[in-house]
mmCIF file of C-alpha atoms in Angstrom:
data_model
loop_
_atom_site.group_PDB
_atom_site.id
_atom_site.type_symbol
_atom_site.label_atom_id
_atom_site.label_comp_id
_atom_site.label_asym_id
_atom_site.label_seq_id
_atom_site.Cartn_x
_atom_site.Cartn_y
_atom_site.Cartn_z
ATOM 1 C CA UNK A 273 182.384 180.322 104.204
ATOM 2 C CA UNK A 274 180.815 177.764 106.517
ATOM 3 C CA UNK A 275 182.937 175.142 108.212
ATOM 4 C CA UNK A 276 182.126 171.646 106.978
ATOM 5 C CA UNK A 277 181.319 170.535 110.489
ATOM 6 C CA UNK A 278 178.606 173.189 110.755
ATOM 7 C CA UNK A 279 176.975 172.242 107.459
ATOM 8 C CA UNK A 280 174.085 169.796 107.138
ATOM 9 C CA UNK A 281 173.684 167.153 104.486
ATOM 10 C CA UNK A 282 171.113 167.998 101.857
ATOM 11 C CA UNK A 283 168.842 165.421 100.291
ATOM 12 C CA UNK A 284 170.627 164.146 97.230
ATOM 13 C CA UNK A 285 168.934 162.752 94.108
ATOM 14 C CA UNK A 286 170.381 160.945 91.125
ATOM 15 C CA UNK A 287 171.545 163.696 88.776
ATOM 16 C CA UNK A 288 172.714 165.975 91.588
ATOM 17 C CA UNK A 289 176.111 167.499 90.824
ATOM 18 C CA UNK A 290 179.369 165.941 91.974
ATOM 19 C CA UNK A 291 181.609 168.168 94.084
ATOM 20 C CA UNK A 292 183.381 170.512 91.680
ATOM 21 C CA UNK A 293 187.161 170.760 91.401
ATOM 22 C CA UNK A 294 186.983 174.143 93.156
ATOM 23 C CA UNK A 295 184.953 172.705 96.039
ATOM 24 C CA UNK A 296 187.298 169.742 96.317
ATOM 25 C CA UNK A 297 190.312 172.058 96.514
ATOM 26 C CA UNK A 298 188.556 174.169 99.146
ATOM 27 C CA UNK A 299 187.456 171.246 101.326
ATOM 28 C CA UNK A 300 190.445 168.926 100.959
ATOM 29 C CA UNK A 301 192.639 170.818 103.494
ATOM 30 C CA UNK A 302 189.826 170.584 106.046
ATOM 31 C CA UNK A 303 189.987 166.772 106.016
ATOM 32 C CA UNK A 304 193.724 166.153 105.614
ATOM 33 C CA UNK A 305 193.650 162.618 106.984
ATOM 34 C CA UNK A 306 191.228 161.327 104.364
ATOM 35 C CA UNK A 307 192.480 159.564 101.284
ATOM 36 C CA UNK A 308 190.803 160.139 97.929
ATOM 37 C CA UNK A 309 190.424 156.636 96.615
ATOM 38 C CA UNK A 310 188.921 155.367 93.370
ATOM 39 C CA UNK A 311 187.127 152.017 93.575
ATOM 40 C CA UNK A 312 185.544 150.632 90.405
ATOM 41 C CA UNK A 313 185.682 154.083 88.820
ATOM 42 C CA UNK A 314 183.982 155.786 91.778
ATOM 43 C CA UNK A 315 185.770 158.311 93.972
ATOM 44 C CA UNK A 316 185.409 157.889 97.724
ATOM 45 C CA UNK A 317 186.880 159.417 100.860
ATOM 46 C CA UNK A 318 188.541 156.824 103.072
ATOM 47 C CA UNK A 319 190.191 156.964 106.477
ATOM 48 C CA UNK A 320 191.254 154.285 108.960
ATOM 49 C CA UNK A 321 190.747 154.956 112.662
ATOM 50 C CA UNK A 322 192.749 152.954 115.235
ATOM 51 C CA UNK A 323 191.639 151.920 118.717
ATOM 52 C CA UNK A 324 193.044 150.148 121.767
ATOM 53 C CA UNK A 325 190.555 147.308 121.827
ATOM 54 C CA UNK A 326 187.390 145.955 120.229
ATOM 55 C CA UNK A 327 185.132 147.696 122.740
ATOM 56 C CA UNK A 328 186.459 151.085 121.655
ATOM 57 C CA UNK A 329 186.211 149.999 118.020
ATOM 58 C CA UNK A 330 182.542 149.111 118.396
ATOM 59 C CA UNK A 331 181.781 152.311 120.322
ATOM 60 C CA UNK A 332 183.175 154.323 117.408
ATOM 61 C CA UNK A 333 181.086 152.344 114.896
ATOM 62 C CA UNK A 334 177.994 153.273 116.896
ATOM 63 C CA UNK A 335 178.957 156.949 117.006
ATOM 64 C CA UNK A 336 179.452 157.018 113.246
ATOM 65 C CA UNK A 337 176.138 155.175 112.927
ATOM 66 C CA UNK A 338 174.407 157.833 115.006
ATOM 67 C CA UNK A 339 175.621 160.785 112.901
ATOM 68 C CA UNK A 340 174.815 158.825 109.743
ATOM 69 C CA UNK A 341 171.226 158.380 110.931
ATOM 70 C CA UNK A 342 171.016 162.048 111.984
ATOM 71 C CA UNK A 343 172.115 163.251 108.576
ATOM 72 C CA UNK A 344 170.447 160.545 106.500
ATOM 73 C CA UNK A 345 173.751 159.713 104.811
ATOM 74 C CA UNK A 346 175.526 156.427 105.469
ATOM 75 C CA UNK A 347 179.104 155.260 105.043
ATOM 76 C CA UNK A 348 180.611 151.865 104.454
ATOM 77 C CA UNK A 349 182.646 150.718 107.453
ATOM 78 C CA UNK A 350 185.158 147.895 107.482
ATOM 79 C CA UNK A 351 185.256 146.853 111.135
ATOM 80 C CA UNK A 352 188.324 144.961 112.362
ATOM 81 C CA UNK A 353 189.554 144.124 115.855
ATOM 82 C CA UNK A 354 191.283 147.401 116.575
ATOM 83 C CA UNK A 355 190.407 149.589 113.634
ATOM 84 C CA UNK A 356 187.597 150.843 111.453
ATOM 85 C CA UNK A 357 188.026 152.014 107.879
ATOM 86 C CA UNK A 358 185.289 154.512 107.036
ATOM 87 C CA UNK A 359 184.400 155.300 103.419
ATOM 88 C CA UNK A 360 182.098 158.100 102.314
ATOM 89 C CA UNK A 361 180.727 158.553 98.819
ATOM 90 C CA UNK A 362 177.341 159.106 97.246
ATOM 91 C CA UNK A 363 175.944 156.011 95.655
ATOM 92 C CA UNK A 364 173.230 157.866 93.699
ATOM 93 C CA UNK A 365 175.675 160.081 91.840
ATOM 94 C CA UNK A 366 178.548 157.581 91.768
ATOM 95 C CA UNK A 367 181.054 159.908 93.345
ATOM 96 C CA UNK A 368 181.706 162.642 95.876
ATOM 97 C CA UNK A 369 179.003 165.109 96.866
ATOM 98 C CA UNK A 370 179.345 168.000 99.303
ATOM 99 C CA UNK A 371 177.604 165.669 101.789
ATOM 100 C CA UNK A 372 180.598 163.332 101.783
ATOM 101 C CA UNK A 373 183.015 166.091 102.754
ATOM 102 C CA UNK A 374 180.619 167.195 105.490
ATOM 103 C CA UNK A 375 180.380 163.661 106.865
ATOM 104 C CA UNK A 376 184.143 163.109 106.722
ATOM 105 C CA UNK A 377 184.662 166.285 108.756
ATOM 106 C CA UNK A 378 181.976 165.225 111.235
ATOM 107 C CA UNK A 379 183.552 161.780 111.549
ATOM 108 C CA UNK A 380 186.855 163.448 112.452
ATOM 109 C CA UNK A 381 185.086 165.249 115.292
ATOM 110 C CA UNK A 382 183.912 162.062 117.009
ATOM 111 C CA UNK B 143 179.068 114.969 118.644
ATOM 112 C CA UNK B 144 178.505 118.431 120.037
ATOM 113 C CA UNK B 145 176.600 120.986 118.043
ATOM 114 C CA UNK B 146 178.781 123.906 116.980
ATOM 115 C CA UNK B 147 176.464 126.345 118.697
ATOM 116 C CA UNK B 148 177.013 124.588 122.024
ATOM 117 C CA UNK B 149 180.800 124.641 121.727
ATOM 118 C CA UNK B 150 183.023 127.368 123.155
ATOM 119 C CA UNK B 151 186.024 128.906 121.483
ATOM 120 C CA UNK B 152 189.317 127.741 122.897
ATOM 121 C CA UNK B 153 192.334 130.016 123.255
ATOM 122 C CA UNK B 154 194.279 129.714 120.047
ATOM 123 C CA UNK B 155 198.044 130.242 119.694
ATOM 124 C CA UNK B 156 200.209 130.519 116.623
ATOM 125 C CA UNK B 157 201.022 126.945 115.659
ATOM 126 C CA UNK B 158 197.596 125.597 116.637
ATOM 127 C CA UNK B 159 196.222 123.226 114.012
ATOM 128 C CA UNK B 160 193.980 124.345 111.178
ATOM 129 C CA UNK B 161 190.624 122.597 110.940
ATOM 130 C CA UNK B 162 191.255 119.234 109.289
ATOM 131 C CA UNK B 163 189.570 118.105 106.088
ATOM 132 C CA UNK B 164 187.446 115.693 108.146
ATOM 133 C CA UNK B 165 186.354 118.471 110.538
ATOM 134 C CA UNK B 166 185.580 120.761 107.616
ATOM 135 C CA UNK B 167 183.411 118.088 105.970
ATOM 136 C CA UNK B 168 181.634 117.475 109.281
ATOM 137 C CA UNK B 169 180.955 121.142 110.065
ATOM 138 C CA UNK B 170 180.273 122.493 106.577
ATOM 139 C CA UNK B 171 176.653 121.204 106.427
ATOM 140 C CA UNK B 172 175.969 122.920 109.758
ATOM 141 C CA UNK B 173 176.717 126.343 108.269
ATOM 142 C CA UNK B 174 175.332 125.971 104.732
ATOM 143 C CA UNK B 175 174.970 129.711 104.103
ATOM 144 C CA UNK B 176 178.654 130.465 104.626
ATOM 145 C CA UNK B 177 180.998 130.721 101.688
ATOM 146 C CA UNK B 178 184.527 129.352 101.921
ATOM 147 C CA UNK B 179 186.564 132.164 100.474
ATOM 148 C CA UNK B 180 190.310 132.483 99.976
ATOM 149 C CA UNK B 181 191.738 135.984 100.386
ATOM 150 C CA UNK B 182 195.481 136.462 99.925
ATOM 151 C CA UNK B 183 196.013 132.737 100.368
ATOM 152 C CA UNK B 184 194.018 132.573 103.614
ATOM 153 C CA UNK B 185 190.736 130.669 103.904
ATOM 154 C CA UNK B 186 187.851 132.461 105.593
ATOM 155 C CA UNK B 187 184.157 131.872 106.174
ATOM 156 C CA UNK B 188 182.033 134.664 104.759
ATOM 157 C CA UNK B 189 178.321 135.406 104.817
ATOM 158 C CA UNK B 190 176.279 138.496 103.979
ATOM 159 C CA UNK B 191 173.262 139.312 106.151
ATOM 160 C CA UNK B 192 170.533 141.619 104.801
ATOM 161 C CA UNK B 193 168.374 144.021 106.790
ATOM 162 C CA UNK B 194 165.484 146.417 106.219
ATOM 163 C CA UNK B 195 167.266 149.544 107.342
ATOM 164 C CA UNK B 196 170.468 150.884 108.871
ATOM 165 C CA UNK B 197 169.118 150.679 112.402
ATOM 166 C CA UNK B 198 168.650 146.925 112.068
ATOM 167 C CA UNK B 199 172.053 146.663 110.406
ATOM 168 C CA UNK B 200 173.759 148.389 113.324
ATOM 169 C CA UNK B 201 171.846 146.326 115.889
ATOM 170 C CA UNK B 202 173.164 143.158 114.240
ATOM 171 C CA UNK B 203 176.738 144.511 114.266
ATOM 172 C CA UNK B 204 176.401 145.032 118.017
ATOM 173 C CA UNK B 205 175.048 141.514 118.549
ATOM 174 C CA UNK B 206 177.955 140.009 116.624
ATOM 175 C CA UNK B 207 180.265 142.276 118.631
ATOM 176 C CA UNK B 208 178.803 140.965 121.875
ATOM 177 C CA UNK B 209 179.342 137.279 121.045
ATOM 178 C CA UNK B 210 182.820 138.116 119.747
ATOM 179 C CA UNK B 211 183.695 139.700 123.081
ATOM 180 C CA UNK B 212 182.138 136.780 124.984
ATOM 181 C CA UNK B 213 184.204 134.252 123.097
ATOM 182 C CA UNK B 214 187.356 136.329 122.696
ATOM 183 C CA UNK B 215 187.313 135.777 118.928
ATOM 184 C CA UNK B 216 186.569 138.637 116.548
ATOM 185 C CA UNK B 217 185.396 138.795 112.950
ATOM 186 C CA UNK B 218 185.865 141.348 110.241
ATOM 187 C CA UNK B 219 182.575 143.017 109.339
ATOM 188 C CA UNK B 220 181.887 145.073 106.243
ATOM 189 C CA UNK B 221 178.999 147.298 107.286
ATOM 190 C CA UNK B 222 176.845 148.810 104.540
ATOM 191 C CA UNK B 223 173.472 150.544 104.623
ATOM 192 C CA UNK B 224 171.303 147.447 104.619
ATOM 193 C CA UNK B 225 173.751 144.604 104.935
ATOM 194 C CA UNK B 226 176.719 143.281 106.853
ATOM 195 C CA UNK B 227 179.273 140.857 105.449
ATOM 196 C CA UNK B 228 180.805 138.866 108.295
ATOM 197 C CA UNK B 229 184.125 137.055 107.847
ATOM 198 C CA UNK B 230 185.601 134.605 110.317
ATOM 199 C CA UNK B 231 189.119 133.238 110.195
ATOM 200 C CA UNK B 232 192.007 132.891 112.617
ATOM 201 C CA UNK B 233 194.707 135.435 112.045
ATOM 202 C CA UNK B 234 197.295 133.638 114.174
ATOM 203 C CA UNK B 235 197.188 130.433 112.153
ATOM 204 C CA UNK B 236 196.349 132.070 108.818
ATOM 205 C CA UNK B 237 193.272 129.986 108.185
ATOM 206 C CA UNK B 238 190.241 128.254 109.627
ATOM 207 C CA UNK B 239 190.235 126.926 113.180
ATOM 208 C CA UNK B 240 187.395 125.100 114.918
ATOM 209 C CA UNK B 241 186.664 128.473 116.564
ATOM 210 C CA UNK B 242 185.681 129.954 113.209
ATOM 211 C CA UNK B 243 183.074 127.281 112.549
ATOM 212 C CA UNK B 244 181.735 127.755 116.080
ATOM 213 C CA UNK B 245 181.447 131.513 115.590
ATOM 214 C CA UNK B 246 179.813 131.168 112.158
ATOM 215 C CA UNK B 247 177.178 128.882 113.699
ATOM 216 C CA UNK B 248 176.647 131.298 116.586
ATOM 217 C CA UNK B 249 176.340 134.222 114.162
ATOM 218 C CA UNK B 250 173.581 132.324 112.338
ATOM 219 C CA UNK B 251 171.675 132.063 115.643
ATOM 220 C CA UNK B 252 171.497 135.829 116.198
#
């Protein structure tokens, strides 16, 4: 079984399958700091990252931006003075795709 | 009367005065695209900026970050794929200070 951090996002179309319960159970322990949160009926992975100052905060936003561009999958980020809340989900399928678990794990690596 | 964009933020302590009704009436027409929004009882200025792609989105976030660092006053930014929602308010006084109008006007200039 591949580690999430070694996997690549695959192009995802509307109609692609949501992560199954079995996949979710398998991947959940690999991203223990992420909260499974439902917003307007759509599941997302959410984690807040804390920093010492705004410069560090902005540097992190750019690092997340860089992996998002690399993988062609983009999060929503709530950027505050000393923290960033990152949310991953797949808009096209209104929920969590394997890609979101991959990106959460890659975000943890930054 | 100075233009907002030519004004500098002043250091703001808890207990500093909120923008008065007269100031708000004076400055509001200078930032017509900003919404006055109350969140948890606290007034903020909010505007969404749209972009063509994530690269442009991230470039804008960095420009806002740069003026925030210059002025020592920081917004909250909700960063999505092709848009950024910028919110200005003053945490220490739980509302809108002259600084917030200045920063909204400077954000419009970017």
